[in-house]
JSON list of C-alpha atoms in Angstrom, two decimals:
[
{"chain": "M", "resi": 24, "resn": "LYS", "atom": "CA", "xyz": [-6.98, -6.01, -21.60]},
{"chain": "M", "resi": 25, "resn": "ALA", "atom": "CA", "xyz": [-8.32, -2.96, -23.83]},
{"chain": "M", "resi": 26, "resn": "GLY", "atom": "CA", "xyz": [-8.48, -0.10, -21.62]},
{"chain": "M", "resi": 27, "resn": "VAL", "atom": "CA", "xyz": [-11.47, 2.92, -21.91]},
{"chain": "M", "resi": 28, "resn": "THR", "atom": "CA", "xyz": [-12.66, 3.30, -24.95]},
{"chain": "M", "resi": 29, "resn": "GLN", "atom": "CA", "xyz": [-14.43, 6.67, -25.78]},
{"chain": "M", "resi": 30, "resn": "THR", "atom": "CA", "xyz": [-16.68, 7.76, -29.03]},
{"chain": "M", "resi": 31, "resn": "PRO", "atom": "CA", "xyz": [-16.25, 9.37, -30.89]},
{"chain": "M", "resi": 32, "resn": "ARG", "atom": "CA", "xyz": [-12.86, 11.04, -30.61]},
{"chain": "M", "resi": 33, "resn": "TYR", "atom": "CA", "xyz": [-13.63, 14.46, -31.93]},
{"chain": "M", "resi": 34, "resn": "LEU", "atom": "CA", "xyz": [-17.00, 16.71, -32.71]},
{"chain": "M", "resi": 35, "resn": "ILE", "atom": "CA", "xyz": [-18.59, 19.58, -33.65]},
{"chain": "M", "resi": 36, "resn": "LYS", "atom": "CA", "xyz": [-21.65, 20.82, -32.64]},
{"chain": "M", "resi": 37, "resn": "THR", "atom": "CA", "xyz": [-23.85, 24.08, -33.38]},
{"chain": "M", "resi": 38, "resn": "ARG", "atom": "CA", "xyz": [-25.39, 26.11, -30.39]},
{"chain": "M", "resi": 39, "resn": "GLY", "atom": "CA", "xyz": [-28.17, 24.95, -29.09]},
{"chain": "M", "resi": 40, "resn": "GLN", "atom": "CA", "xyz": [-28.09, 21.09, -30.74]},
{"chain": "M", "resi": 41, "resn": "GLN", "atom": "CA", "xyz": [-27.35, 18.41, -27.94]},
{"chain": "M", "resi": 42, "resn": "VAL", "atom": "CA", "xyz": [-25.05, 15.84, -28.05]},
{"chain": "M", "resi": 43, "resn": "THR", "atom": "CA", "xyz": [-24.40, 12.36, -27.02]},
{"chain": "M", "resi": 44, "resn": "LEU", "atom": "CA", "xyz": [-21.18, 11.07, -26.09]},
{"chain": "M", "resi": 45, "resn": "SER", "atom": "CA", "xyz": [-20.22, 7.29, -25.36]},
{"chain": "M", "resi": 46, "resn": "CYS", "atom": "CA", "xyz": [-18.23, 5.37, -23.22]},
{"chain": "M", "resi": 47, "resn": "SER", "atom": "CA", "xyz": [-17.08, 1.26, -22.72]},
{"chain": "M", "resi": 48, "resn": "PRO", "atom": "CA", "xyz": [-15.34, 0.45, -19.63]},
{"chain": "M", "resi": 49, "resn": "ILE", "atom": "CA", "xyz": [-12.88, -1.74, -18.95]},
{"chain": "M", "resi": 50, "resn": "SER", "atom": "CA", "xyz": [-13.48, -5.12, -18.50]},
{"chain": "M", "resi": 51, "resn": "GLY", "atom": "CA", "xyz": [-14.93, -5.67, -14.94]},
{"chain": "M", "resi": 52, "resn": "HIS", "atom": "CA", "xyz": [-14.98, -2.43, -14.13]},
{"chain": "M", "resi": 53, "resn": "ARG", "atom": "CA", "xyz": [-18.64, -1.34, -12.86]},
{"chain": "M", "resi": 54, "resn": "SER", "atom": "CA", "xyz": [-18.07, 2.42, -11.85]},
{"chain": "M", "resi": 55, "resn": "VAL", "atom": "CA", "xyz": [-17.93, 4.90, -14.71]},
{"chain": "M", "resi": 56, "resn": "SER", "atom": "CA", "xyz": [-17.18, 8.46, -14.42]},
{"chain": "M", "resi": 57, "resn": "TRP", "atom": "CA", "xyz": [-16.85, 11.79, -16.59]},
{"chain": "M", "resi": 58, "resn": "TYR", "atom": "CA", "xyz": [-15.00, 14.64, -16.23]},
{"chain": "M", "resi": 59, "resn": "GLN", "atom": "CA", "xyz": [-14.68, 17.70, -18.39]},
{"chain": "M", "resi": 60, "resn": "GLN", "atom": "CA", "xyz": [-11.13, 19.18, -19.06]},
{"chain": "M", "resi": 61, "resn": "THR", "atom": "CA", "xyz": [-10.71, 22.86, -19.79]},
{"chain": "M", "resi": 62, "resn": "PRO", "atom": "CA", "xyz": [-8.04, 25.16, -19.76]},
{"chain": "M", "resi": 63, "resn": "GLY", "atom": "CA", "xyz": [-9.41, 27.21, -17.40]},
{"chain": "M", "resi": 64, "resn": "GLN", "atom": "CA", "xyz": [-10.58, 24.70, -15.28]},
{"chain": "M", "resi": 65, "resn": "GLY", "atom": "CA", "xyz": [-8.83, 21.95, -15.80]},
{"chain": "M", "resi": 66, "resn": "LEU", "atom": "CA", "xyz": [-10.39, 18.42, -14.77]},
{"chain": "M", "resi": 67, "resn": "GLN", "atom": "CA", "xyz": [-13.97, 18.71, -13.27]},
{"chain": "M", "resi": 68, "resn": "PHE", "atom": "CA", "xyz": [-16.14, 15.67, -12.13]},
{"chain": "M", "resi": 69, "resn": "LEU", "atom": "CA", "xyz": [-19.18, 15.62, -13.98]},
{"chain": "M", "resi": 70, "resn": "PHE", "atom": "CA", "xyz": [-21.40, 12.41, -12.32]},
{"chain": "M", "resi": 71, "resn": "GLU", "atom": "CA", "xyz": [-20.38, 8.26, -11.51]},
{"chain": "M", "resi": 72, "resn": "TYR", "atom": "CA", "xyz": [-22.43, 5.87, -12.03]},
{"chain": "M", "resi": 73, "resn": "PHE", "atom": "CA", "xyz": [-22.59, 2.41, -10.19]},
{"chain": "M", "resi": 74, "resn": "SER", "atom": "CA", "xyz": [-24.07, -0.55, -11.16]},
{"chain": "M", "resi": 75, "resn": "GLU", "atom": "CA", "xyz": [-26.40, 1.36, -13.70]},
{"chain": "M", "resi": 76, "resn": "THR", "atom": "CA", "xyz": [-27.10, 3.92, -10.85]},
{"chain": "M", "resi": 77, "resn": "GLN", "atom": "CA", "xyz": [-26.00, 7.60, -10.88]},
{"chain": "M", "resi": 78, "resn": "ARG", "atom": "CA", "xyz": [-23.89, 7.85, -6.93]},
{"chain": "M", "resi": 79, "resn": "ASN", "atom": "CA", "xyz": [-22.39, 11.13, -7.23]},
{"chain": "M", "resi": 80, "resn": "LYS", "atom": "CA", "xyz": [-22.93, 14.39, -9.62]},
{"chain": "M", "resi": 81, "resn": "GLY", "atom": "CA", "xyz": [-21.04, 17.42, -10.30]},
{"chain": "M", "resi": 82, "resn": "ASN", "atom": "CA", "xyz": [-22.15, 20.91, -9.88]},
{"chain": "M", "resi": 83, "resn": "PHE", "atom": "CA", "xyz": [-22.84, 21.03, -13.79]},
{"chain": "M", "resi": 84, "resn": "PRO", "atom": "CA", "xyz": [-26.50, 22.30, -14.95]},
{"chain": "M", "resi": 85, "resn": "GLY", "atom": "CA", "xyz": [-29.25, 19.99, -15.74]},
{"chain": "M", "resi": 86, "resn": "ARG", "atom": "CA", "xyz": [-27.88, 20.02, -19.31]},
{"chain": "M", "resi": 87, "resn": "PHE", "atom": "CA", "xyz": [-25.73, 17.77, -18.77]},
{"chain": "M", "resi": 88, "resn": "SER", "atom": "CA", "xyz": [-26.75, 13.87, -17.89]},
{"chain": "M", "resi": 89, "resn": "GLY", "atom": "CA", "xyz": [-25.67, 10.46, -18.19]},
{"chain": "M", "resi": 90, "resn": "ARG", "atom": "CA", "xyz": [-26.72, 6.98, -17.89]},
{"chain": "M", "resi": 91, "resn": "GLN", "atom": "CA", "xyz": [-24.94, 3.55, -17.71]},
{"chain": "M", "resi": 92, "resn": "PHE", "atom": "CA", "xyz": [-26.79, 0.39, -18.98]},
{"chain": "M", "resi": 93, "resn": "SER", "atom": "CA", "xyz": [-26.58, -3.18, -17.66]},
{"chain": "M", "resi": 94, "resn": "ASN", "atom": "CA", "xyz": [-23.66, -3.76, -19.62]},
{"chain": "M", "resi": 95, "resn": "SER", "atom": "CA", "xyz": [-21.56, -1.24, -17.71]},
{"chain": "M", "resi": 96, "resn": "ARG", "atom": "CA", "xyz": [-21.02, 0.89, -21.15]},
{"chain": "M", "resi": 97, "resn": "SER", "atom": "CA", "xyz": [-22.50, 4.64, -19.90]},
{"chain": "M", "resi": 98, "resn": "GLU", "atom": "CA", "xyz": [-23.04, 7.57, -22.57]},
{"chain": "M", "resi": 99, "resn": "MET", "atom": "CA", "xyz": [-23.64, 11.06, -21.25]},
{"chain": "M", "resi": 100, "resn": "ASN", "atom": "CA", "xyz": [-25.79, 14.31, -23.18]},
{"chain": "M", "resi": 101, "resn": "VAL", "atom": "CA", "xyz": [-25.68, 17.68, -23.42]},
{"chain": "M", "resi": 102, "resn": "SER", "atom": "CA", "xyz": [-28.28, 19.57, -24.58]},
{"chain": "M", "resi": 103, "resn": "THR", "atom": "CA", "xyz": [-28.75, 23.03, -25.59]},
{"chain": "M", "resi": 104, "resn": "LEU", "atom": "CA", "xyz": [-25.11, 22.79, -26.20]},
{"chain": "M", "resi": 105, "resn": "GLU", "atom": "CA", "xyz": [-23.36, 26.60, -25.39]},
{"chain": "M", "resi": 106, "resn": "LEU", "atom": "CA", "xyz": [-19.95, 27.46, -26.40]},
{"chain": "M", "resi": 107, "resn": "GLY", "atom": "CA", "xyz": [-18.81, 27.02, -23.49]},
{"chain": "M", "resi": 108, "resn": "ASP", "atom": "CA", "xyz": [-19.13, 23.54, -23.15]},
{"chain": "M", "resi": 109, "resn": "SER", "atom": "CA", "xyz": [-16.56, 23.21, -25.72]},
{"chain": "M", "resi": 110, "resn": "ALA", "atom": "CA", "xyz": [-13.78, 21.18, -24.34]},
{"chain": "M", "resi": 111, "resn": "LEU", "atom": "CA", "xyz": [-12.38, 17.74, -24.07]},
{"chain": "M", "resi": 112, "resn": "TYR", "atom": "CA", "xyz": [-14.55, 15.17, -22.04]},
{"chain": "M", "resi": 113, "resn": "LEU", "atom": "CA", "xyz": [-13.02, 12.38, -20.51]},
{"chain": "M", "resi": 114, "resn": "CYS", "atom": "CA", "xyz": [-14.63, 8.89, -19.29]},
{"chain": "M", "resi": 115, "resn": "ALA", "atom": "CA", "xyz": [-12.88, 6.85, -16.51]},
{"chain": "M", "resi": 116, "resn": "SER", "atom": "CA", "xyz": [-13.68, 3.57, -15.12]},
{"chain": "M", "resi": 117, "resn": "SER", "atom": "CA", "xyz": [-12.54, 1.88, -11.99]},
{"chain": "M", "resi": 118, "resn": "ILE", "atom": "CA", "xyz": [-13.03, -1.30, -10.19]},
{"chain": "M", "resi": 119, "resn": "GLY", "atom": "CA", "xyz": [-14.36, 0.40, -6.61]},
{"chain": "M", "resi": 120, "resn": "GLN", "atom": "CA", "xyz": [-15.79, 3.47, -5.58]},
{"chain": "M", "resi": 121, "resn": "GLY", "atom": "CA", "xyz": [-14.33, 6.90, -7.72]},
{"chain": "M", "resi": 122, "resn": "GLY", "atom": "CA", "xyz": [-12.86, 8.51, -4.54]},
{"chain": "M", "resi": 123, "resn": "ASN", "atom": "CA", "xyz": [-10.77, 5.62, -2.91]},
{"chain": "M", "resi": 124, "resn": "SER", "atom": "CA", "xyz": [-9.96, 3.39, -6.16]},
{"chain": "M", "resi": 125, "resn": "PRO", "atom": "CA", "xyz": [-7.71, 4.67, -9.30]},
{"chain": "M", "resi": 126, "resn": "LEU", "atom": "CA", "xyz": [-9.51, 5.88, -12.50]},
{"chain": "M", "resi": 127, "resn": "HIS", "atom": "CA", "xyz": [-8.64, 4.39, -15.62]},
{"chain": "M", "resi": 128, "resn": "PHE", "atom": "CA", "xyz": [-9.65, 6.91, -18.33]},
{"chain": "M", "resi": 129, "resn": "GLY", "atom": "CA", "xyz": [-9.75, 6.74, -21.90]},
{"chain": "M", "resi": 130, "resn": "ASN", "atom": "CA", "xyz": [-8.34, 9.30, -24.30]},
{"chain": "M", "resi": 131, "resn": "GLY", "atom": "CA", "xyz": [-11.35, 11.77, -24.39]},
{"chain": "M", "resi": 132, "resn": "THR", "atom": "CA", "xyz": [-14.37, 12.99, -27.04]},
{"chain": "M", "resi": 133, "resn": "ARG", "atom": "CA", "xyz": [-12.94, 16.56, -28.17]},
{"chain": "M", "resi": 134, "resn": "LEU", "atom": "CA", "xyz": [-16.36, 18.45, -28.66]},
{"chain": "M", "resi": 135, "resn": "THR", "atom": "CA", "xyz": [-15.90, 21.95, -29.84]},
{"chain": "M", "resi": 136, "resn": "VAL", "atom": "CA", "xyz": [-19.29, 23.95, -29.95]},
{"chain": "M", "resi": 137, "resn": "THR", "atom": "CA", "xyz": [-19.59, 27.19, -32.73]},
{"chain": "B", "resi": 5, "resn": "GLU", "atom": "CA", "xyz": [-13.72, 23.52, 1.03]},
{"chain": "B", "resi": 6, "resn": "ASP", "atom": "CA", "xyz": [-11.55, 20.63, -0.79]},
{"chain": "B", "resi": 7, "resn": "GLN", "atom": "CA", "xyz": [-8.89, 22.16, -2.70]},
{"chain": "B", "resi": 8, "resn": "VAL", "atom": "CA", "xyz": [-5.66, 20.67, -4.38]},
{"chain": "B", "resi": 9, "resn": "THR", "atom": "CA", "xyz": [-2.95, 22.83, -5.17]},
{"chain": "B", "resi": 10, "resn": "GLN", "atom": "CA", "xyz": [0.43, 22.02, -7.50]},
{"chain": "B", "resi": 11, "resn": "SER", "atom": "CA", "xyz": [3.43, 23.50, -8.00]},
{"chain": "B", "resi": 12, "resn": "PRO", "atom": "CA", "xyz": [5.49, 24.82, -10.14]},
{"chain": "B", "resi": 13, "resn": "GLU", "atom": "CA", "xyz": [3.04, 25.43, -13.09]},
{"chain": "B", "resi": 14, "resn": "ALA", "atom": "CA", "xyz": [6.03, 24.23, -15.20]},
{"chain": "B", "resi": 15, "resn": "LEU", "atom": "CA", "xyz": [9.19, 22.81, -14.77]},
{"chain": "B", "resi": 16, "resn": "ARG", "atom": "CA", "xyz": [12.03, 22.90, -17.44]},
{"chain": "B", "resi": 17, "resn": "LEU", "atom": "CA", "xyz": [14.60, 20.57, -16.77]},
{"chain": "B", "resi": 18, "resn": "GLN", "atom": "CA", "xyz": [18.00, 19.12, -18.71]},
{"chain": "B", "resi": 19, "resn": "GLU", "atom": "CA", "xyz": [17.91, 15.44, -18.72]},
{"chain": "B", "resi": 20, "resn": "GLY", "atom": "CA", "xyz": [19.39, 13.82, -15.59]},
{"chain": "B", "resi": 21, "resn": "GLU", "atom": "CA", "xyz": [18.70, 17.06, -13.26]},
{"chain": "B", "resi": 22, "resn": "SER", "atom": "CA", "xyz": [16.40, 15.24, -10.28]},
{"chain": "B", "resi": 23, "resn": "SER", "atom": "CA", "xyz": [13.56, 17.40, -9.02]},
{"chain": "B", "resi": 24, "resn": "SER", "atom": "CA", "xyz": [10.32, 17.58, -7.34]},
{"chain": "B", "resi": 25, "resn": "LEU", "atom": "CA", "xyz": [6.70, 18.40, -7.84]},
{"chain": "B", "resi": 26, "resn": "ASN", "atom": "CA", "xyz": [4.88, 19.36, -5.22]},
{"chain": "B", "resi": 27, "resn": "CYS", "atom": "CA", "xyz": [0.44, 18.63, -4.44]},
{"chain": "B", "resi": 28, "resn": "SER", "atom": "CA", "xyz": [-0.69, 20.28, -1.48]},
{"chain": "B", "resi": 29, "resn": "TYR", "atom": "CA", "xyz": [-4.22, 19.46, -0.18]},
{"chain": "B", "resi": 30, "resn": "THR", "atom": "CA", "xyz": [-7.20, 20.06, 1.86]},
{"chain": "B", "resi": 31, "resn": "VAL", "atom": "CA", "xyz": [-9.57, 17.17, 1.91]},
{"chain": "B", "resi": 32, "resn": "SER", "atom": "CA", "xyz": [-12.48, 16.97, 4.88]},
{"chain": "B", "resi": 33, "resn": "GLY", "atom": "CA", "xyz": [-11.25, 12.55, 5.23]},
{"chain": "B", "resi": 34, "resn": "LEU", "atom": "CA", "xyz": [-8.80, 11.77, 2.21]},
{"chain": "B", "resi": 35, "resn": "ARG", "atom": "CA", "xyz": [-9.84, 8.31, 0.80]},
{"chain": "B", "resi": 36, "resn": "GLY", "atom": "CA", "xyz": [-6.61, 8.19, -1.71]},
{"chain": "B", "resi": 37, "resn": "LEU", "atom": "CA", "xyz": [-4.37, 10.87, -3.29]},
{"chain": "B", "resi": 38, "resn": "PHE", "atom": "CA", "xyz": [-3.33, 10.38, -7.16]},
{"chain": "B", "resi": 39, "resn": "TRP", "atom": "CA", "xyz": [-0.86, 10.67, -9.68]},
{"chain": "B", "resi": 40, "resn": "TYR", "atom": "CA", "xyz": [-1.57, 11.10, -13.05]},
{"chain": "B", "resi": 41, "resn": "ARG", "atom": "CA", "xyz": [0.68, 11.51, -16.45]},
{"chain": "B", "resi": 42, "resn": "GLN", "atom": "CA", "xyz": [-1.23, 12.94, -18.94]},
{"chain": "B", "resi": 43, "resn": "ASP", "atom": "CA", "xyz": [0.38, 13.95, -22.72]},
{"chain": "B", "resi": 44, "resn": "PRO", "atom": "CA", "xyz": [-0.85, 16.28, -25.90]},
{"chain": "B", "resi": 45, "resn": "GLY", "atom": "CA", "xyz": [-4.29, 15.03, -26.92]},
{"chain": "B", "resi": 46, "resn": "LYS", "atom": "CA", "xyz": [-4.72, 11.80, -24.43]},
{"chain": "B", "resi": 47, "resn": "GLY", "atom": "CA", "xyz": [-6.41, 11.16, -21.31]},
{"chain": "B", "resi": 48, "resn": "PRO", "atom": "CA", "xyz": [-4.51, 11.35, -17.84]},
{"chain": "B", "resi": 49, "resn": "GLU", "atom": "CA", "xyz": [-2.46, 7.80, -16.75]},
{"chain": "B", "resi": 50, "resn": "PHE", "atom": "CA", "xyz": [-2.63, 6.27, -13.37]},
{"chain": "B", "resi": 51, "resn": "LEU", "atom": "CA", "xyz": [0.72, 6.17, -12.15]},
{"chain": "B", "resi": 52, "resn": "PHE", "atom": "CA", "xyz": [0.17, 6.29, -8.40]},
{"chain": "B", "resi": 53, "resn": "THR", "atom": "CA", "xyz": [-2.33, 5.55, -5.42]},
{"chain": "B", "resi": 54, "resn": "LEU", "atom": "CA", "xyz": [-1.10, 6.69, -1.72]},
{"chain": "B", "resi": 55, "resn": "TYR", "atom": "CA", "xyz": [-3.72, 6.52, 1.31]},
{"chain": "B", "resi": 56, "resn": "SER", "atom": "CA", "xyz": [-1.86, 7.31, 4.51]},
{"chain": "B", "resi": 57, "resn": "ALA", "atom": "CA", "xyz": [0.93, 9.63, 5.81]},
{"chain": "B", "resi": 58, "resn": "GLY", "atom": "CA", "xyz": [4.55, 8.37, 5.40]},
{"chain": "B", "resi": 59, "resn": "GLU", "atom": "CA", "xyz": [3.67, 6.21, 1.96]},
{"chain": "B", "resi": 60, "resn": "GLU", "atom": "CA", "xyz": [6.11, 5.84, -0.36]},
{"chain": "B", "resi": 61, "resn": "LYS", "atom": "CA", "xyz": [5.24, 4.41, -3.98]},
{"chain": "B", "resi": 62, "resn": "GLU", "atom": "CA", "xyz": [7.98, 4.32, -7.12]},
{"chain": "B", "resi": 63, "resn": "LYS", "atom": "CA", "xyz": [7.88, 3.23, -10.47]},
{"chain": "B", "resi": 64, "resn": "GLU", "atom": "CA", "xyz": [11.45, 3.74, -12.44]},
{"chain": "B", "resi": 65, "resn": "ARG", "atom": "CA", "xyz": [12.34, 7.03, -11.89]},
{"chain": "B", "resi": 66, "resn": "LEU", "atom": "CA", "xyz": [9.43, 8.34, -10.53]},
{"chain": "B", "resi": 67, "resn": "LYS", "atom": "CA", "xyz": [9.13, 8.34, -6.50]},
{"chain": "B", "resi": 68, "resn": "ALA", "atom": "CA", "xyz": [5.63, 9.70, -4.69]},
{"chain": "B", "resi": 69, "resn": "THR", "atom": "CA", "xyz": [5.46, 10.66, -0.94]},
{"chain": "B", "resi": 70, "resn": "LEU", "atom": "CA", "xyz": [2.39, 11.70, 0.94]},
{"chain": "B", "resi": 71, "resn": "THR", "atom": "CA", "xyz": [2.45, 13.23, 4.33]},
{"chain": "B", "resi": 72, "resn": "LYS", "atom": "CA", "xyz": [-0.44, 14.63, 6.01]},
{"chain": "B", "resi": 73, "resn": "LYS", "atom": "CA", "xyz": [-0.73, 17.93, 3.98]},
{"chain": "B", "resi": 74, "resn": "GLU", "atom": "CA", "xyz": [0.54, 17.60, 0.97]},
{"chain": "B", "resi": 75, "resn": "SER", "atom": "CA", "xyz": [2.95, 15.08, -1.36]},
{"chain": "B", "resi": 76, "resn": "PHE", "atom": "CA", "xyz": [5.69, 15.11, -3.59]},
{"chain": "B", "resi": 77, "resn": "LEU", "atom": "CA", "xyz": [6.21, 13.23, -6.52]},
{"chain": "B", "resi": 78, "resn": "HIS", "atom": "CA", "xyz": [10.34, 12.92, -7.47]},
{"chain": "B", "resi": 79, "resn": "ILE", "atom": "CA", "xyz": [11.54, 12.34, -10.40]},
{"chain": "B", "resi": 80, "resn": "THR", "atom": "CA", "xyz": [15.56, 11.25, -10.53]},
{"chain": "B", "resi": 81, "resn": "ALA", "atom": "CA", "xyz": [18.02, 11.13, -13.82]},
{"chain": "B", "resi": 82, "resn": "PRO", "atom": "CA", "xyz": [14.48, 12.52, -16.09]},
{"chain": "B", "resi": 83, "resn": "LYS", "atom": "CA", "xyz": [14.58, 11.77, -19.52]},
{"chain": "B", "resi": 84, "resn": "PRO", "atom": "CA", "xyz": [13.18, 13.54, -22.47]},
{"chain": "B", "resi": 85, "resn": "GLU", "atom": "CA", "xyz": [10.35, 10.89, -22.77]},
{"chain": "B", "resi": 86, "resn": "ASP", "atom": "CA", "xyz": [9.03, 11.79, -19.03]},
{"chain": "B", "resi": 87, "resn": "SER", "atom": "CA", "xyz": [8.11, 15.24, -20.28]},
{"chain": "B", "resi": 88, "resn": "ALA", "atom": "CA", "xyz": [4.22, 14.92, -19.67]},
{"chain": "B", "resi": 89, "resn": "THR", "atom": "CA", "xyz": [1.64, 17.14, -17.48]},
{"chain": "B", "resi": 90, "resn": "TYR", "atom": "CA", "xyz": [1.73, 15.85, -13.88]},
{"chain": "B", "resi": 91, "resn": "LEU", "atom": "CA", "xyz": [-1.74, 15.78, -12.37]},
{"chain": "B", "resi": 92, "resn": "CYS", "atom": "CA", "xyz": [-2.46, 15.24, -8.86]},
{"chain": "B", "resi": 93, "resn": "ALA", "atom": "CA", "xyz": [-5.99, 14.21, -7.65]},
{"chain": "B", "resi": 94, "resn": "VAL", "atom": "CA", "xyz": [-7.67, 13.87, -3.92]},
{"chain": "B", "resi": 95, "resn": "GLY", "atom": "CA", "xyz": [-10.73, 11.41, -3.24]},
{"chain": "B", "resi": 96, "resn": "ASP", "atom": "CA", "xyz": [-12.42, 12.76, -0.54]},
{"chain": "B", "resi": 97, "resn": "ASN", "atom": "CA", "xyz": [-15.20, 11.10, 2.11]},
{"chain": "B", "resi": 98, "resn": "GLN", "atom": "CA", "xyz": [-17.86, 11.94, -0.15]},
{"chain": "B", "resi": 99, "resn": "GLY", "atom": "CA", "xyz": [-16.93, 9.77, -2.73]},
{"chain": "B", "resi": 100, "resn": "GLY", "atom": "CA", "xyz": [-17.18, 9.01, -6.28]},
{"chain": "B", "resi": 101, "resn": "LYS", "atom": "CA", "xyz": [-15.24, 11.60, -7.26]},
{"chain": "B", "resi": 102, "resn": "LEU", "atom": "CA", "xyz": [-11.64, 13.29, -7.57]},
{"chain": "B", "resi": 103, "resn": "ILE", "atom": "CA", "xyz": [-10.79, 16.78, -7.02]},
{"chain": "B", "resi": 104, "resn": "PHE", "atom": "CA", "xyz": [-7.93, 17.58, -9.23]},
{"chain": "B", "resi": 105, "resn": "GLY", "atom": "CA", "xyz": [-5.15, 20.12, -9.10]},
{"chain": "B", "resi": 106, "resn": "GLN", "atom": "CA", "xyz": [-3.91, 21.99, -12.35]},
{"chain": "B", "resi": 107, "resn": "GLY", "atom": "CA", "xyz": [-1.03, 20.55, -13.12]},
{"chain": "B", "resi": 108, "resn": "THR", "atom": "CA", "xyz": [2.68, 20.37, -13.50]},
{"chain": "B", "resi": 109, "resn": "GLU", "atom": "CA", "xyz": [4.09, 20.64, -17.25]},
{"chain": "B", "resi": 110, "resn": "LEU", "atom": "CA", "xyz": [7.04, 18.93, -17.20]},
{"chain": "B", "resi": 111, "resn": "SER", "atom": "CA", "xyz": [9.68, 19.36, -20.14]},
{"chain": "B", "resi": 112, "resn": "VAL", "atom": "CA", "xyz": [12.84, 17.44, -19.86]},
{"chain": "B", "resi": 113, "resn": "LYS", "atom": "CA", "xyz": [15.23, 18.34, -22.64]},
{"chain": "B", "resi": 114, "resn": "PRO", "atom": "CA", "xyz": [18.63, 16.39, -23.73]}
]
């Protein structure tokens, strides 16, 4: 069974640009969550989607947004990039809701903002 | 405020030297406690879920236990391939998200 797939693996962007990251969940998983990982803050929750609806959102500015498609694939978008947005962005899928079902993570997209 | 604290931050062991990692948590209504392993350049890999105090789970050289305030990940006779960062996370009663600790970086030398 294929795992969670994230594309691209690496991105380099300039301040002020926008970026879109893509995630394909494990087949049969309807919940997709996004996390930001940095050395200083660790893993921080961005948002969770289930059946194309955002069910929960973390404490990130409105520049961070996401969506989920009918096939459960998800994208997240960051507009007006800042240097502090440099991080590893991780997507995870689960069968049930993220808080009480195990999350299965992809290997992330490493975003560098210059 | 929901919080997860892991200790120690880093742990160096000799191959075969057993030890334990600690995860202390405060959460308003625990829905699950999760242990993950993360290797450099990769996403976290799921290890265990614990749901209630007294519960234990085992996998090869790893054993996870849960009390009302903390969880332990016991590593018995570790091997160099057990070297990784071990992350603990809790799901709260708001649902939908996990709160992660900062992790314990484990290094096992042959």
